Coordinates of C-alpha atoms in Angstrom, one line a residue:
X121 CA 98.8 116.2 76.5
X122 CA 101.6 116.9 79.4
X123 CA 104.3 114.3 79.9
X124 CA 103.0 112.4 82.5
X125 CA 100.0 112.0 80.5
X126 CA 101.7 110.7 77.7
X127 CA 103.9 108.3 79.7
X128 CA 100.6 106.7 81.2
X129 CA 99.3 106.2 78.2
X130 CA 101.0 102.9 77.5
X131 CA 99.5 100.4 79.8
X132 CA 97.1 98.1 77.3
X133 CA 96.8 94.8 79.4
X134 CA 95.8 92.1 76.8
X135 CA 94.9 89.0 78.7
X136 CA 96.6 89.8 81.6
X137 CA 97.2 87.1 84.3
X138 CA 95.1 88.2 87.5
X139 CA 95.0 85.8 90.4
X140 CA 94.0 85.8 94.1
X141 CA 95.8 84.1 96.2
X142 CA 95.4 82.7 99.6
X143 CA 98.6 81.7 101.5
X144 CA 99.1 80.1 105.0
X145 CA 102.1 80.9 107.2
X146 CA 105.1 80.3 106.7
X147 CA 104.9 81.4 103.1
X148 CA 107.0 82.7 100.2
X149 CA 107.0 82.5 96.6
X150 CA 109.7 83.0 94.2
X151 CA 108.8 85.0 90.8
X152 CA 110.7 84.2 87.8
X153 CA 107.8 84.6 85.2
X154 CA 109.7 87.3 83.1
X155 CA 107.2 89.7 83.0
X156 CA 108.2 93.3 82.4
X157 CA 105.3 94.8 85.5
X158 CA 103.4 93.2 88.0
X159 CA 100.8 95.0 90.8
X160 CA 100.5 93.2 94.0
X161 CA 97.5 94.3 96.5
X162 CA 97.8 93.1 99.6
X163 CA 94.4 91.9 100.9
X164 CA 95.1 90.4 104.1
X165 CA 98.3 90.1 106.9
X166 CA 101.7 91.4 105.7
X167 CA 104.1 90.5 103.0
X168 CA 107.8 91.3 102.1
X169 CA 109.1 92.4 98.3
X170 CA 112.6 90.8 98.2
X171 CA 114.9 91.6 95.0
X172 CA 118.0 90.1 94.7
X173 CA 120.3 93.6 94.7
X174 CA 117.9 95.6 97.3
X175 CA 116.3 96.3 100.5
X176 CA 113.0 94.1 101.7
X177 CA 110.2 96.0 101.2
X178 CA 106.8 95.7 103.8
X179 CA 103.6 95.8 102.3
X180 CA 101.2 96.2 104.9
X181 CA 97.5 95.8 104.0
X182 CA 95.6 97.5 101.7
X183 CA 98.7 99.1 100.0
X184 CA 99.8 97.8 96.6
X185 CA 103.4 97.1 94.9
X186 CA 104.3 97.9 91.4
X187 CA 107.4 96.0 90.6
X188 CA 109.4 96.1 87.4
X189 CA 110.8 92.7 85.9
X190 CA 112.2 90.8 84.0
X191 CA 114.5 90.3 87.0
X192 CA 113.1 87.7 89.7
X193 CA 111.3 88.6 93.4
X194 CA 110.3 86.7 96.2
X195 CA 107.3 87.9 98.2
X196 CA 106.6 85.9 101.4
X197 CA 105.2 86.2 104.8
X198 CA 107.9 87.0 106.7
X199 CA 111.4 88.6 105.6
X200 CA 113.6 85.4 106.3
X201 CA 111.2 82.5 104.8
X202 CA 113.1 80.3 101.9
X203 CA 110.6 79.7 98.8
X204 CA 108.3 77.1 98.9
X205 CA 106.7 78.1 95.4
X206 CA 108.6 79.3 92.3
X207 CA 106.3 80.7 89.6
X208 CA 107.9 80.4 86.3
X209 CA 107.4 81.3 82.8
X210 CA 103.8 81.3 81.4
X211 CA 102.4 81.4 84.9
X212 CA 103.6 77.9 85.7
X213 CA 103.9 77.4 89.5
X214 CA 106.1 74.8 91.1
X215 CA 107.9 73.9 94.0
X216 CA 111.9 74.5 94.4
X217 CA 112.8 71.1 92.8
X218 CA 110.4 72.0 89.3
X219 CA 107.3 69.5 90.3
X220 CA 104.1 71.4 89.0
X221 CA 101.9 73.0 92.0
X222 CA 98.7 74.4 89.5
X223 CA 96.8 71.9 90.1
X224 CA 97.3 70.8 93.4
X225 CA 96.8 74.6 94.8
X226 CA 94.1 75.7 92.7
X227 CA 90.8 77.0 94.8
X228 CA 88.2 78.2 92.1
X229 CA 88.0 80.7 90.0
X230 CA 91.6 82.9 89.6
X231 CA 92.3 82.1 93.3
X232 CA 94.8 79.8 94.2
X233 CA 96.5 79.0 97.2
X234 CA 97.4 76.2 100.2
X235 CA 94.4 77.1 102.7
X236 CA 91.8 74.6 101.8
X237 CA 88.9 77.0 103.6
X238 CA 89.6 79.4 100.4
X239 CA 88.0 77.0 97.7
X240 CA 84.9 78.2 99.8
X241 CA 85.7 81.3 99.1
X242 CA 86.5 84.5 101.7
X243 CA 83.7 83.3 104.3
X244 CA 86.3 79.7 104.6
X245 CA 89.3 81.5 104.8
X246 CA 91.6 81.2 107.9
X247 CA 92.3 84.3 109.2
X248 CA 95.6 83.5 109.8
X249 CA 96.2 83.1 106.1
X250 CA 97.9 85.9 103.8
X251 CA 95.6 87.1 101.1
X252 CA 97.0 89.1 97.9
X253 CA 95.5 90.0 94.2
X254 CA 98.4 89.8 91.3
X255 CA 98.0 91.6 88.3
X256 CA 100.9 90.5 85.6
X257 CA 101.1 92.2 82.2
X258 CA 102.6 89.6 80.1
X259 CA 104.4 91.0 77.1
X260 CA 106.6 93.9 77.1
X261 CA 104.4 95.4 74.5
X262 CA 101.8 95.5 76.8
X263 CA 104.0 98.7 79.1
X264 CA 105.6 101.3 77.2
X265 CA 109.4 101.3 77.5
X266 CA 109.6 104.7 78.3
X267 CA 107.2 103.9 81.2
X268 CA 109.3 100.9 82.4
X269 CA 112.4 103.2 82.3
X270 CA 110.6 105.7 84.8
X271 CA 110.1 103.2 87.2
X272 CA 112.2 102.2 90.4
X273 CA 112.6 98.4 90.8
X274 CA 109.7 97.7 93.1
X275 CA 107.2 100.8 94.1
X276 CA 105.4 100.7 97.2
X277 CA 102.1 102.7 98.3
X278 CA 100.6 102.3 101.7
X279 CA 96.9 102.3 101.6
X280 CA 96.4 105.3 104.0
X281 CA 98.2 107.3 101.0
X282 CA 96.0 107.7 98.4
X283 CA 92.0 106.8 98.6
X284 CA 90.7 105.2 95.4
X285 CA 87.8 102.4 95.0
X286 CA 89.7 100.6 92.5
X287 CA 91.5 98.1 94.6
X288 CA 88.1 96.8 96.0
X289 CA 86.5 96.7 92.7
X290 CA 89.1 94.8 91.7
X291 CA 88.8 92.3 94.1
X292 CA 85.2 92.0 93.7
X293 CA 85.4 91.5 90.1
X294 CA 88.3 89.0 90.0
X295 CA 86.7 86.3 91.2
X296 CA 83.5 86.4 89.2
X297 CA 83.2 84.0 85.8
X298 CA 81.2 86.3 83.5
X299 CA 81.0 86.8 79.8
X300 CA 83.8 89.6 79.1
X301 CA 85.0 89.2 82.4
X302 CA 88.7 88.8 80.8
X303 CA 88.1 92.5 79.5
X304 CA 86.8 94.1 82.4
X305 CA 89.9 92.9 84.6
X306 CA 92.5 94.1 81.8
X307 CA 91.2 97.2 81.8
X308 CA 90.5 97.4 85.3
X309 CA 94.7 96.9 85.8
X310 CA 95.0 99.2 83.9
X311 CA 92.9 101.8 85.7
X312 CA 94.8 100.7 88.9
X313 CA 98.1 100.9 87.1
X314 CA 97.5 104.0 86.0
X315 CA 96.0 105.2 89.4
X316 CA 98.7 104.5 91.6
X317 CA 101.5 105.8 89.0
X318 CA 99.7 109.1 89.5
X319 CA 99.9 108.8 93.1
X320 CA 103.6 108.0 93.5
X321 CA 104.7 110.5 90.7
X322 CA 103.2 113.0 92.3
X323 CA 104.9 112.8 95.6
X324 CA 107.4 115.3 96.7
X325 CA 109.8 112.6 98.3
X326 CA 109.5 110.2 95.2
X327 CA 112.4 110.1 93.0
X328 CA 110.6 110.7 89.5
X329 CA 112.7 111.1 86.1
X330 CA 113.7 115.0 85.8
X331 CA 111.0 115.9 83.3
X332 CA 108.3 115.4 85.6
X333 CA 109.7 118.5 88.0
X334 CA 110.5 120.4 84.7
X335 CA 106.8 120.4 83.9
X336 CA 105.5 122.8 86.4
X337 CA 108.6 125.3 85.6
X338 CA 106.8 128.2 83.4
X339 CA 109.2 127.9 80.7
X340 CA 110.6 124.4 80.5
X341 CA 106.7 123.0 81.1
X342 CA 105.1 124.7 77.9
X343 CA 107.6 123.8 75.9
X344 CA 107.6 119.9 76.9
X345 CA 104.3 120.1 76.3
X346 CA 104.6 121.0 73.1
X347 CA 106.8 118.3 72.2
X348 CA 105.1 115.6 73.4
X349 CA 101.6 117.2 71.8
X350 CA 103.1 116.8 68.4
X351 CA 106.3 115.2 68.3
X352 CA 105.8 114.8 64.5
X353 CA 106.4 118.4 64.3
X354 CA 110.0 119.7 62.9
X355 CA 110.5 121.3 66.1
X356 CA 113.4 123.8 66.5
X357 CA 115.1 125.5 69.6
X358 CA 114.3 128.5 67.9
X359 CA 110.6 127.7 67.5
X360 CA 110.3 126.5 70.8
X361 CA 112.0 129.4 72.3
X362 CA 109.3 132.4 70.2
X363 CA 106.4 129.5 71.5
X364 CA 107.7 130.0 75.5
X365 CA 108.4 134.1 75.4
X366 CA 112.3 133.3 75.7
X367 CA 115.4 133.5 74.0
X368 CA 117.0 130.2 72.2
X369 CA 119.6 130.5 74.5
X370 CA 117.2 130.5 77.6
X371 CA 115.4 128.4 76.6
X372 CA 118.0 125.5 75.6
X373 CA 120.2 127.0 79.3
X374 CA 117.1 126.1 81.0
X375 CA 115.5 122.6 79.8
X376 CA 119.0 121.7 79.9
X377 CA 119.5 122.2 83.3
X378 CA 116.3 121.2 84.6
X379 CA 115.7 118.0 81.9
X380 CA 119.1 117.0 82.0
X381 CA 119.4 117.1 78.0
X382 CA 119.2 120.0 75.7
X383 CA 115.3 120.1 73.6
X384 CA 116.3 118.6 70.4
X385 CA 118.1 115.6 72.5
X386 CA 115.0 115.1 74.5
X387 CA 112.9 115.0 71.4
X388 CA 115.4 112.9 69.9
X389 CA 114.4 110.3 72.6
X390 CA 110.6 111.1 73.1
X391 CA 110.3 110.2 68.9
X392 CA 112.6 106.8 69.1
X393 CA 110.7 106.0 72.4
X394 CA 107.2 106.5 70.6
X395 CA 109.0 104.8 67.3
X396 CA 109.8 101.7 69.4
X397 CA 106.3 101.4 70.9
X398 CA 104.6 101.9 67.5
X399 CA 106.7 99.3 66.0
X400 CA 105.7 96.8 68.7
X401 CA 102.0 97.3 66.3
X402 CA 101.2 94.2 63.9
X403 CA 99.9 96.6 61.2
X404 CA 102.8 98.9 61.5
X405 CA 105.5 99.7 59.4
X406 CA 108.3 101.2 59.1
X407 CA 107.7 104.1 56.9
X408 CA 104.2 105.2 58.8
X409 CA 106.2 105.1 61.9
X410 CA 109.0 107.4 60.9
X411 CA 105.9 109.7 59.2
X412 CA 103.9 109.4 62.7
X413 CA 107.5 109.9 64.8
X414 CA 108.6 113.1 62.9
X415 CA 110.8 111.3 60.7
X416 CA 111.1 112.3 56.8
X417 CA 111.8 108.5 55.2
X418 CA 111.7 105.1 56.7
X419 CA 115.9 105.4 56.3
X420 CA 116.3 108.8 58.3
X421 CA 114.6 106.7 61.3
X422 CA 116.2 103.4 60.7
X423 CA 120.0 105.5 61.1
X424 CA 118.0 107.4 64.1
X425 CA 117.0 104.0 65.7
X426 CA 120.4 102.4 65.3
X427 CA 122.3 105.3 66.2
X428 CA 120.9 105.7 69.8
X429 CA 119.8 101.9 70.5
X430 CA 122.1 100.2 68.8
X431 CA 119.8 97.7 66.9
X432 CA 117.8 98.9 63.2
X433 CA 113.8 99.1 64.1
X434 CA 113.4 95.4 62.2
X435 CA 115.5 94.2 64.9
X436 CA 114.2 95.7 68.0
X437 CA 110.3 94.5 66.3
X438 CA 111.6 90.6 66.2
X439 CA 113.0 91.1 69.3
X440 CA 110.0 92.6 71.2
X441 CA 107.4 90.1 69.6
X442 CA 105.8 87.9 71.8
X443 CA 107.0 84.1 71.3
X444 CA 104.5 81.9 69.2

């Protein structure tokens, strides 16, 4: 398994909030939900990204937004429009001053919205009206960290670059009420997810973690892939180097310069990144995640763990479960 491929392997929606909404100008809705990722597709009409430390971004129809939380967003209309919505914690919406919108705005079945032709569905809709599907993964352990950490703050792909049936299959499915339908959107996002981080990674003006350029370099790419194939391994420079047809030195020269960290350091950080994923796993303990991480005794990672982030693997598992 290449990098990429085990970076994208971390998206498990479970339960994730999908909604369609359907918004009439002048619009804008403030996120503060929390929520480590969120997709936006834009269905209908324009909307800006705003973040509260960047640019505006425009997201024309048809393309889709993959923004990184936990920090709060606005999306709206038009670039200047105050909030007129705030959607909080646990998917609660309300206006600026706290009173609850949910009921008041609902039209049906996951859509929601302020134009009263939309509890008819599409056929009632004004066209004047902004129409968007959300997709909100919930729980940190839903996204890997390391994914999160490859991420910009808010992503942006026009629809004319990339083709992929996805986003209309998602809007076809999100407003139907059948059994399993909770499944089949989950993993849907995650198909979409998935899909577009592809996309973006694998454009030559995106700004992706150095790793991903590493991997098509003949040296530095086998020997990432071996890595991240078996991480459990006790991998050395010198092992790594007779696997790539190079010298240690080379080989620790060139993954330094193209990674940005010498091999051993990189796996240091590929095993605690896995180990902190895996520990986010009810059934999971300490001991079978230093076994499945490379790790010779639950203490060897616990000194690992705390070394590099600061908190023992206990620690970073209360802090990462999701609230009761």
């Amino acid at each position: 398994m290449d990098a990429l491929a085990n970076l994208l392997d971390g998206p498990r929606a479970r339960g994730a909030f999908l909604l369609r909404s359907v918004l009439t100008p002048p619009w804008s809705v403030r996120i503060a939900d929390l929520a480590p990722l969120t997709l936006v597709h834009m269905v209908r009409n324009d909307a800006w990204i705003r973040t509260d430390d960047g640019p505006a971004r425009l997201l024309r129809p048809g393309g889709i937004a993959v923004i990184r939380g936990p920090e709060p967003y606005t999306v709206a209309g038009d670039r200047d429009t105050e909030p007129q919505i705030v959607i909080r914690p646990g998917q609660v919406s309300t206006d600026p001053d706290g009173d609850e919108l949910c009921e008041r705005m609902d039209l049906g079945v996951r859509t929601w919205g302020d134009d009263p032709g939309g509890a008819g569905g599409p056929v009632g809709e004004s066209p004047a009206s902004a129409v968007m599907i959300s997709g909100t993964y919930q729980m940190r352990g839903e996204i890997s960290s390391r994914l999160l950490s490859a991420l910009p703050r808010v992503l942006v792909l026009s629809g004319d670059a990339w083709s992929s049936p996805l986003p209309a299959l998602l809007s076809e499915e999100i407003v139907r009420d059948e059994p399993g339908q909770e499944v089949v959107l989950d993993r849907l996002l995650d198909l979409l997810l998935i899909a577009v981080l592809r996309t973006w990674f694998a454009r030559p003006e995106t700004a992706a973690p150095a790793w991903y350029a590493a991997q098509g370099d003949p040296v530095v790419g086998p020997a990432l892939r071996l890595l991240h194939d078996d991480p459990a391994h006790p991998w050395t420079v010198a092992e790594l180097a007779a696997r790539t047809g190079v010298s240690r030195a080379a080989l620790g020269r060139r993954f330094t310069d193209l990674v940005g960290e010498p091999p051993m350091a990189y796996l240091t950080g590929w095993r605690l990144a896995l180990a902190a994923d895996l520990l986010r796993e009810p059934d999971s303990t300490v001991a079978s995640v230093a076994r499945r991480v490379g790790y010779g005794s639950p203490f060897a990672l616990s000194s690992a763990f705390k070394r590099v982030r600061g908190v023992s693997p206990q620690q970073h598992r209360e802090r990462t479960a999701p609230a009761s």
